[in-house]
mmCIF file of C-alpha atoms in Angstrom:
data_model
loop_
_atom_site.group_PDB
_atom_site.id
_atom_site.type_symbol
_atom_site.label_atom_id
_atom_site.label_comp_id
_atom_site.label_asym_id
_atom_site.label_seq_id
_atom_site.Cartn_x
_atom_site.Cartn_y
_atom_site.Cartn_z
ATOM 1 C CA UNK J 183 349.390 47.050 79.045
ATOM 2 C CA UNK J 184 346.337 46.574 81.039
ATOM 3 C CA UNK J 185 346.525 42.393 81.061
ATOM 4 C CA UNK J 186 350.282 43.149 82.380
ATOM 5 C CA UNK J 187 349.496 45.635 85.347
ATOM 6 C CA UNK J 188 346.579 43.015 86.250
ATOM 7 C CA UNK J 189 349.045 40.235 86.853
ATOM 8 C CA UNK J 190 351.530 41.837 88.204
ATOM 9 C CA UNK J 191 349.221 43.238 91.030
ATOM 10 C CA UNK J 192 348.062 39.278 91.313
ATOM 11 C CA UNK J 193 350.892 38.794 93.979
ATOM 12 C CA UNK J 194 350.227 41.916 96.263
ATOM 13 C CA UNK J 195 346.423 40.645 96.142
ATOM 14 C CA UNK J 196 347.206 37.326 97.048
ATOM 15 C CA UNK J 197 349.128 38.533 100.053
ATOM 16 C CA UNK J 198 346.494 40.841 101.293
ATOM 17 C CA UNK J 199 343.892 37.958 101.192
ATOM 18 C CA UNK J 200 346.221 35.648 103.431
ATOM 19 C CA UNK J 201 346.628 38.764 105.907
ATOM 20 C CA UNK J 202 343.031 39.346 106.032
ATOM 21 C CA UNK J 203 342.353 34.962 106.366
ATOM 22 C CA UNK J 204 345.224 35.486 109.270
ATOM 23 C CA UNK J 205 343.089 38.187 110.881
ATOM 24 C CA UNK J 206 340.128 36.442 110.885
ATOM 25 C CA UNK J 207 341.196 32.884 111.604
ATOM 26 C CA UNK J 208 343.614 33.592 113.659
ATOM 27 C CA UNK J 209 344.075 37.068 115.176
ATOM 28 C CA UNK J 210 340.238 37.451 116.560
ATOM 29 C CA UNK J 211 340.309 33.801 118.590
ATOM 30 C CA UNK J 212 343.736 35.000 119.764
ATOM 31 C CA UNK J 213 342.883 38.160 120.656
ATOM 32 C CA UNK J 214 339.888 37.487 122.303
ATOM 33 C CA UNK J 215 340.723 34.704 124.504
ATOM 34 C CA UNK J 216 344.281 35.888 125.051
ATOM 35 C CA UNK J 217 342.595 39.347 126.838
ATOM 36 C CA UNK J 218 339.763 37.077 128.839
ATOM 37 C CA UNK J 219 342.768 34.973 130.664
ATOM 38 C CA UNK J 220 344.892 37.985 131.364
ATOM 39 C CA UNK J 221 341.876 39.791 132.623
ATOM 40 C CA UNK J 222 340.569 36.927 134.602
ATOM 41 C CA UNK J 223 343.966 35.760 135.817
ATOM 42 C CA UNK J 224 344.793 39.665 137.070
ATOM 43 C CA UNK J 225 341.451 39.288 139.407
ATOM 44 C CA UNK J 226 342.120 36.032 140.710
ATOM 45 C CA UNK J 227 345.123 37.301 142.656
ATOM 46 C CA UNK J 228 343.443 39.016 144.858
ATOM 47 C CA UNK J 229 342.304 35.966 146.593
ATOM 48 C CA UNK J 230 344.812 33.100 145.268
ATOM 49 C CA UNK J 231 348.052 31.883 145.533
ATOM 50 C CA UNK J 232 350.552 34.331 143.317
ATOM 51 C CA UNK J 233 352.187 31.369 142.455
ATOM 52 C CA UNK J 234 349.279 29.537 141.261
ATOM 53 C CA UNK J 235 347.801 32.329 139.363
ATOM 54 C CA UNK J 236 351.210 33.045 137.939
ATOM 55 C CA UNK J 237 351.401 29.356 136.496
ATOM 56 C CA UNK J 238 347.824 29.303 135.097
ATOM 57 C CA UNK J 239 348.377 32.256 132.921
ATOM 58 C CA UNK J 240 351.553 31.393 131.992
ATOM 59 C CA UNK J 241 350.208 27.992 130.517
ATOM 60 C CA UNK J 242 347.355 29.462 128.955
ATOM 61 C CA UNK J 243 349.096 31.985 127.263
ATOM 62 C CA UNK J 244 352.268 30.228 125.706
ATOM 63 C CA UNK J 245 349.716 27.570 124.909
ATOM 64 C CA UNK J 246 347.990 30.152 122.613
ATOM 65 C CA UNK J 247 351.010 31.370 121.415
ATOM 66 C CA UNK J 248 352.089 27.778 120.601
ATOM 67 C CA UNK J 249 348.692 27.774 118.961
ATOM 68 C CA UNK J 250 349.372 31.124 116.993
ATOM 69 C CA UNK J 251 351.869 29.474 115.184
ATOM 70 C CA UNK J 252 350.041 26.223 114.165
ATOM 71 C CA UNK J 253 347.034 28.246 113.033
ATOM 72 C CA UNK J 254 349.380 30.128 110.766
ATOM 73 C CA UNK J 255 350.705 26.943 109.337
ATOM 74 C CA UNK J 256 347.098 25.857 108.903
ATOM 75 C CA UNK J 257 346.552 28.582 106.699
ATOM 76 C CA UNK J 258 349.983 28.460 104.198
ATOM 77 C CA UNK J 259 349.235 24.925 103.819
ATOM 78 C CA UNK J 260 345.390 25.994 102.674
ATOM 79 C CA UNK J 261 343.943 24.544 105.575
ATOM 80 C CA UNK J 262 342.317 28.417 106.836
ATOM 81 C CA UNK J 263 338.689 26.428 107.989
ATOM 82 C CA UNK J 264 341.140 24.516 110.324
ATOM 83 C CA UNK J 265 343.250 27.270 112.220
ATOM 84 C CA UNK J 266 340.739 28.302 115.164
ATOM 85 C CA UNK J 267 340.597 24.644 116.022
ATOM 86 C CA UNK J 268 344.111 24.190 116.100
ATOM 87 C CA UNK J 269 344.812 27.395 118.047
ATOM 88 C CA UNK J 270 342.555 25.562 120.543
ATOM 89 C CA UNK J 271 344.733 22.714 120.082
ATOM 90 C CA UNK J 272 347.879 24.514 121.245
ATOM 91 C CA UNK J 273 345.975 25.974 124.192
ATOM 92 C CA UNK J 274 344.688 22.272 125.263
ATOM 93 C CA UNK J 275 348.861 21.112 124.959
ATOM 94 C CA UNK J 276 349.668 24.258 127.304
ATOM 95 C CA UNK J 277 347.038 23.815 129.751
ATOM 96 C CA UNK J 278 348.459 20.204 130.226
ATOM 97 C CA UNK J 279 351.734 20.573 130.177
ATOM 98 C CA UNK J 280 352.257 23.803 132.085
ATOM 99 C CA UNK J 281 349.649 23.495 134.584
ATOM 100 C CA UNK J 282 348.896 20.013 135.017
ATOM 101 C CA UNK J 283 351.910 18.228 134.519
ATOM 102 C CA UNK J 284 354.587 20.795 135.389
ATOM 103 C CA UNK J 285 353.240 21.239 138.903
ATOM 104 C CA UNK J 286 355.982 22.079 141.916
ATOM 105 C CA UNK J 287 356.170 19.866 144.793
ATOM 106 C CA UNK J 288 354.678 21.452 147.730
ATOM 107 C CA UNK J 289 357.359 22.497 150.074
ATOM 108 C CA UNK J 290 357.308 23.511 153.478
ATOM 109 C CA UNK J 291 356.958 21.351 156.935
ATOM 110 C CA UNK J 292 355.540 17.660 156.392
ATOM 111 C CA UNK J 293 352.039 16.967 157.475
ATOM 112 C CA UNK J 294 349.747 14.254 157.480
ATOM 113 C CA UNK J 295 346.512 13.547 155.713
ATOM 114 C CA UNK J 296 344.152 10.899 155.422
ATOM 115 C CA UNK J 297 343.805 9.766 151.905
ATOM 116 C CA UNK J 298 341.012 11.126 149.794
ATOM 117 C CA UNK J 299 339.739 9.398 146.492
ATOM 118 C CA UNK J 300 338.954 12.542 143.951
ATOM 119 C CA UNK J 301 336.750 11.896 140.454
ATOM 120 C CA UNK J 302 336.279 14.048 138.008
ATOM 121 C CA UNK J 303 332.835 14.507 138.088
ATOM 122 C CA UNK J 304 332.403 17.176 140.902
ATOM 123 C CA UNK J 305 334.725 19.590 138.882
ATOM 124 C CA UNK J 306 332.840 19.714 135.852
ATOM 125 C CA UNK J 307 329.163 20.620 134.717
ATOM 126 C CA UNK J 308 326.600 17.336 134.415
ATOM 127 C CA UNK J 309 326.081 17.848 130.584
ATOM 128 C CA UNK J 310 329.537 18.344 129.655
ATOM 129 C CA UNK J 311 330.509 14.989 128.942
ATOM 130 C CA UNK J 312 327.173 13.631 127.168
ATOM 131 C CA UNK J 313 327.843 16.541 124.854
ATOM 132 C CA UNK J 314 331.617 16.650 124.491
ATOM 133 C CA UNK J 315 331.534 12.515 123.125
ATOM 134 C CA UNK J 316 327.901 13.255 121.194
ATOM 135 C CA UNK J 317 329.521 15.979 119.463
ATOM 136 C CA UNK J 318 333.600 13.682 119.385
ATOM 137 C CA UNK J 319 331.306 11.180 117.738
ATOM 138 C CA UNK J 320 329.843 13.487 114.653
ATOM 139 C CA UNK J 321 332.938 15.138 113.965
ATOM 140 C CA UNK J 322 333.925 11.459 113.866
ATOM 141 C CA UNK J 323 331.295 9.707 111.682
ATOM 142 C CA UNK J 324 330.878 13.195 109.083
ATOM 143 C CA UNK J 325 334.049 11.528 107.040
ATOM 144 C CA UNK J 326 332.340 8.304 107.164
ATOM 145 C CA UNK J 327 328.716 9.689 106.145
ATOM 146 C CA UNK J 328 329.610 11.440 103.441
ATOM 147 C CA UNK J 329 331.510 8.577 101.866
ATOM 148 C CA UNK J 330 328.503 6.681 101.323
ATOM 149 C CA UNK J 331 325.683 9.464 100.213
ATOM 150 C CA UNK J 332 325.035 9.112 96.997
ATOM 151 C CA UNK J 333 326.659 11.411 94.250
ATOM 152 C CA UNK J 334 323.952 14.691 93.786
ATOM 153 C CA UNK J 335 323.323 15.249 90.577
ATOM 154 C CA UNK J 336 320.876 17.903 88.829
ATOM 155 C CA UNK J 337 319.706 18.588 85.032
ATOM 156 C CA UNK J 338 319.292 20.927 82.667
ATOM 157 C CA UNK J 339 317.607 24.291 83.915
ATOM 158 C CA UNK J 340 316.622 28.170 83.518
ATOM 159 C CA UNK J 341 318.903 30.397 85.285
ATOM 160 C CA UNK J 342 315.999 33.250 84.322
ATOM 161 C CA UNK J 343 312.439 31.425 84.078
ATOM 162 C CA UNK J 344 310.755 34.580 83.903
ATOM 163 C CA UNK J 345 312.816 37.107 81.695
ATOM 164 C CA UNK J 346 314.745 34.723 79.446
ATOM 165 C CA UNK J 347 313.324 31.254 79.810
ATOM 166 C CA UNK J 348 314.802 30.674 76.589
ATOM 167 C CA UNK J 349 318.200 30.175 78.159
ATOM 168 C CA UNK J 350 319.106 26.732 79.753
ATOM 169 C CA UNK J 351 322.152 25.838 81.467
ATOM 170 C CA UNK J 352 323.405 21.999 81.527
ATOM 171 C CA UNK J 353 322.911 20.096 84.914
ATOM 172 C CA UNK J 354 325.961 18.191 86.864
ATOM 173 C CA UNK J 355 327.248 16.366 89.738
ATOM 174 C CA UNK J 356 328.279 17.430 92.854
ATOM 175 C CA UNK J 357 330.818 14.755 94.914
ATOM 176 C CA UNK J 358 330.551 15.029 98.968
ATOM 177 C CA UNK J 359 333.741 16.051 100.190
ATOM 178 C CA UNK J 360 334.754 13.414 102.535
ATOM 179 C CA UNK J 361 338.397 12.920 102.503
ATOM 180 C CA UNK J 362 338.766 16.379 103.239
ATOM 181 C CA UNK J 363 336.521 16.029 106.300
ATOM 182 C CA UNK J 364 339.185 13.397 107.763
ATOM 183 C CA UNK J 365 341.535 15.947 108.774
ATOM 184 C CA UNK J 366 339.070 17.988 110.822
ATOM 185 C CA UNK J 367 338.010 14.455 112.269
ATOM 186 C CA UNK J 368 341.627 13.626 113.631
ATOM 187 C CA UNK J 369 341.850 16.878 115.859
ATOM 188 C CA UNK J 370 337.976 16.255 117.367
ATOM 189 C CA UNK J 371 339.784 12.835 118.126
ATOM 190 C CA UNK J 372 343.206 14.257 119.564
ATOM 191 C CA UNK J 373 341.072 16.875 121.405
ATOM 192 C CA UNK J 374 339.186 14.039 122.676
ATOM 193 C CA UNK J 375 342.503 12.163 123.898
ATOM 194 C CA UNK J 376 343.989 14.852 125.491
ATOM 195 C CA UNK J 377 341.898 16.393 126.841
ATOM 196 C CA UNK J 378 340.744 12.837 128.601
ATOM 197 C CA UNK J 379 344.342 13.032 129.949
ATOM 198 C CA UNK J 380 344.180 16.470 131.072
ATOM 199 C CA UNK J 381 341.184 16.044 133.155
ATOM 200 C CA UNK J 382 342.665 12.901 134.681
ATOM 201 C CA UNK J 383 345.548 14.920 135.711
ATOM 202 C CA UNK J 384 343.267 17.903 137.708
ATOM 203 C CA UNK J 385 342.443 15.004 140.475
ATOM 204 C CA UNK J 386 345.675 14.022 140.750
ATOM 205 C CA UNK J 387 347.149 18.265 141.583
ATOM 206 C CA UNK J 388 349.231 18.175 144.976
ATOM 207 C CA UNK J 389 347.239 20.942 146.946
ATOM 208 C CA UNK J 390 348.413 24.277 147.170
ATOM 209 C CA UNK J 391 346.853 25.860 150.075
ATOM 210 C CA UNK J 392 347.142 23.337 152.744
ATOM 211 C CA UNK J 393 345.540 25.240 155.115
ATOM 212 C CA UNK J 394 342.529 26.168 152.892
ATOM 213 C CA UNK J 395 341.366 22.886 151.200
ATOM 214 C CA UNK J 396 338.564 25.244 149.328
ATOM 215 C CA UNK J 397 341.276 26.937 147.608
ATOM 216 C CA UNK J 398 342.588 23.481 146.065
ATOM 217 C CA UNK J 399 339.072 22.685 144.936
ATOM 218 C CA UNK J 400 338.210 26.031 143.223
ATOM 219 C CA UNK J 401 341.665 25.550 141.551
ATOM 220 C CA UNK J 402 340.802 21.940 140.316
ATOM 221 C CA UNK J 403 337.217 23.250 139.087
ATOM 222 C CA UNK J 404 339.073 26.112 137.514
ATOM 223 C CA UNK J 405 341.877 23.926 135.395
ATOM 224 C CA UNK J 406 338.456 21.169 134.656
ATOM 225 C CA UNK J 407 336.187 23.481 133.534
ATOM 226 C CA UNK J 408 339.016 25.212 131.462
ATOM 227 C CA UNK J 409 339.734 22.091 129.958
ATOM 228 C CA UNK J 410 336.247 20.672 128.969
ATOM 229 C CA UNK J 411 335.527 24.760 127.589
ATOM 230 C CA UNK J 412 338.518 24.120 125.244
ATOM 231 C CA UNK J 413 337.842 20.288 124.027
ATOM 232 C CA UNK J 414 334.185 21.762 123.164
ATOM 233 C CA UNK J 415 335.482 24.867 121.073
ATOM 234 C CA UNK J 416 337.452 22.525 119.072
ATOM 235 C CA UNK J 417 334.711 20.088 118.282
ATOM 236 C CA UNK J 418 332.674 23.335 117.410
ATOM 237 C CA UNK J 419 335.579 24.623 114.991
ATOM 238 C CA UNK J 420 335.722 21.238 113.501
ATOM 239 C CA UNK J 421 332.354 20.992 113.199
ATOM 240 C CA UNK J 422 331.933 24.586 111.454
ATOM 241 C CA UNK J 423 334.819 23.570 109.003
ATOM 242 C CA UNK J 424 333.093 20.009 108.349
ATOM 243 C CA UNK J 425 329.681 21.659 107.904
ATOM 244 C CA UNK J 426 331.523 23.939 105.129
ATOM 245 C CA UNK J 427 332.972 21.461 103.209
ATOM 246 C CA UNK J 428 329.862 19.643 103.089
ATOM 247 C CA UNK J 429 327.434 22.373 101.724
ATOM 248 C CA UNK J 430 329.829 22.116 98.608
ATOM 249 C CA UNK J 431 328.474 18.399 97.648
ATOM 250 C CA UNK J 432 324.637 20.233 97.828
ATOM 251 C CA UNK J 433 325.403 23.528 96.377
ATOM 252 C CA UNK J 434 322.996 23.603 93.351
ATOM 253 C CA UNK J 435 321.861 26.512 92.240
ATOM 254 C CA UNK J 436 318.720 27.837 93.238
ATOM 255 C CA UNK J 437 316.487 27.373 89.986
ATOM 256 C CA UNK J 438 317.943 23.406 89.751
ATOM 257 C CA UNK J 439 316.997 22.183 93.296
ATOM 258 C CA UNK J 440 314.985 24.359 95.749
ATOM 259 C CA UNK J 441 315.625 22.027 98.877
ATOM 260 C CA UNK J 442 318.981 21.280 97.857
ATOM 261 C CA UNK J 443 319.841 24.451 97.987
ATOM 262 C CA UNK J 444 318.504 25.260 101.100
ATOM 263 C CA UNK J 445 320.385 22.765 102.835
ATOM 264 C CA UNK J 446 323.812 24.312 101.379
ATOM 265 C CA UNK J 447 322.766 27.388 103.380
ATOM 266 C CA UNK J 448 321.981 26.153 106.021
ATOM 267 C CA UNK J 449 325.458 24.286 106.404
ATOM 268 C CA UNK J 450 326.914 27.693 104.793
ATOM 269 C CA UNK J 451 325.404 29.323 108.003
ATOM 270 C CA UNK J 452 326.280 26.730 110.402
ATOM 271 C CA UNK J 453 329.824 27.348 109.345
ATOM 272 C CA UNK J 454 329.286 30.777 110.766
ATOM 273 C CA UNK J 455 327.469 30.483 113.849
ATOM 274 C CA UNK J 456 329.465 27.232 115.204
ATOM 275 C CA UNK J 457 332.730 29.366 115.081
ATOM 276 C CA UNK J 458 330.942 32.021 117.199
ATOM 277 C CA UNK J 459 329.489 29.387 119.879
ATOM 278 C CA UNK J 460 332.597 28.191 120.181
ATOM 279 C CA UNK J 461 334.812 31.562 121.158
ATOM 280 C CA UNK J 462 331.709 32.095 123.409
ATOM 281 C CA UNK J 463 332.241 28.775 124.851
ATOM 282 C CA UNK J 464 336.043 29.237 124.925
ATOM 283 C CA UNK J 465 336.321 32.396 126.615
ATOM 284 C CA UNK J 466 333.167 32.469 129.238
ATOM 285 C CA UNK J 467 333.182 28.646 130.624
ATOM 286 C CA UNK J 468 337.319 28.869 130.792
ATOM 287 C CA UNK J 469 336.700 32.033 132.643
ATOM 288 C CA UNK J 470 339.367 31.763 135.671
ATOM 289 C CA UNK J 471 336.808 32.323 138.600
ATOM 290 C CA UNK J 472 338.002 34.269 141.549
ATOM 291 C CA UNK J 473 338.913 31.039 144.622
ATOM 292 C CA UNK J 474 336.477 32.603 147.172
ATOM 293 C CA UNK J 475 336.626 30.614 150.379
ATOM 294 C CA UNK J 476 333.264 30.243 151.987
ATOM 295 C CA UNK J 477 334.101 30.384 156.376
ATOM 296 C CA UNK J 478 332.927 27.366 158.081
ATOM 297 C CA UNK J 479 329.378 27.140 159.338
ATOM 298 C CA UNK J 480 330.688 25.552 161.860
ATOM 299 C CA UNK J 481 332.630 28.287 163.560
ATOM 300 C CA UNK J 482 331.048 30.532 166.675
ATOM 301 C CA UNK J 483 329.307 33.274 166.107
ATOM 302 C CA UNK J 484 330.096 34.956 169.172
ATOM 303 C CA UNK J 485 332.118 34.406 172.379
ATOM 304 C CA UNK J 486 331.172 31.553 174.537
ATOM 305 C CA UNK J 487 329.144 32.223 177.553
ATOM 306 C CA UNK J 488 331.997 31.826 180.912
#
């Protein structure tokens, strides 16, 4: 009677342990970014372009919709460590496509303006591309690594030295995880990729105040920063889920391997703090900054003399 009630309660348990992996994976990156670009969108039209605000939250947010449903996906196919990098994922497609690439014509009388060479460079912080290809590049090469570290193996030991040292358990081998540290790879790659394109397309944004070139800028740094803030949260998901899988070719126990085992926690807890960084990342450098227009320091400060 007992053995029965057990498995029959197996599926309702099951199904509570996906909704909680949903929650976590996927409802708290949602949430959390979802409320920081309607928040941050809502301020910025006090001082922007309705039109231009309108279209920025409207990308970000059907791109983390879009996102919501691939990190669902991620976890029915058993992929969980994966979905906050593919909600990221979505987000990077919708920034592109909604506000970089679906862009209106500007429309009004036509005027004429010398021809200005943009790079990307001004609208983006100095360290953010040494870091965004050191980190494309270890996402890239932890596959790679791992396929040629030795096998770990450990003897015999005793569980309890000290109150039953007559008791030893047989020792075993541990094998590094690295095919399923490819899959993780290929979005730090597609991140990579498209968010190369992405950034490409924020010079290349028809203005949208012609009579305040600021505001153009401060849009361009906006849609660049939000850009390189996303690429980096997905190399730090990817990394978080590679440093996971890894601490299960070291995970020893404790009385077989001292060091051993201290690197498994430490890649344990750098699967928990990497996550972290990267909402922090996410939600504070994609931040939608108010377009304050400085006034000239060129204009009068008070009325000519006659």
């Amino acid at each position: 009677m007992t053995t029965h009630v057990s498995v029959a309660g197996l599926p309702g348990f099951f199904f509570w342990v996906r909704a909680i992996l949903v929650l976590l994976y996927v409802g708290v990156p949602v949430l959390l970014v979802g409320t920081t670009v309607w928040w941050a969108t809502r301020r910025a039209r006090l001082d922007a372009p309705a039109g231009l605000v309108r279209r920025a939250r409207a990308a970000r947010l059907a791109g983390l919709a879009a996102g919501l449903l691939l990190g669902v996906l991620a976890i029915k196919l058993g992929q969980e460590q994966l979905a906050p990098a593919t909600i990221a994922v979505g987000y990077l497609f919708g920034l592109l496509a909604a506000e970089l690439l679906w862009v209106p014509a500007p429309t009004g009388p036509l005027r004429v303006a010398a021809l200005e060479t943009r790079y990307v460079r001004p609208y983006i912080p100095r360290w953010s591309v040494p870091v965004l290809l050191s980190a494309g590049v270890l996402a890239i090469a932890v596959p790679v690594v791992l396929a040629v570290l030795p096998t770990v193996r450990y003897g015999p030991f005793h569980p309890d030295a000290l109150d039953a040292p007559q008791i030893v358990l047989p020792g075993g081998a541990l094998q590094w995880p690295a095919a399923a540290c490819v899959p993780p790879a290929a979005l730090a790659v597609l991140a990579l990729v498209v968010g190369g394109i992405a950034l490409r397309r924020v010079v290349l944004l028809p203005p949208v105040a012609v009579d305040q070139p600021g505001v153009d800028e401060h849009a361009r740094r906006n849609s660049a920063r939000a850009v390189v803030a996303t690429v980096l949260a997905i190399e730090l998901f990817v990394l978080a889920a590679q440093a996971t899988l890894a601490s299960n070719g070291v995970s020893v126990p404790q009385p077989a391997g001292a060091r051993l085992y201290l690197l498994s926690r430490i890649l344990v807890w750098c699967g928990f703090g990497l996550p972290i960084a990267g909402l922090l990342v996410w939600c504070v450098m994609g931040w939608w900054k108010r377009l304050v227009v400085e006034p000239s320091a060129a204009a009068p400060a008070g009325p000519a003399a006659a």
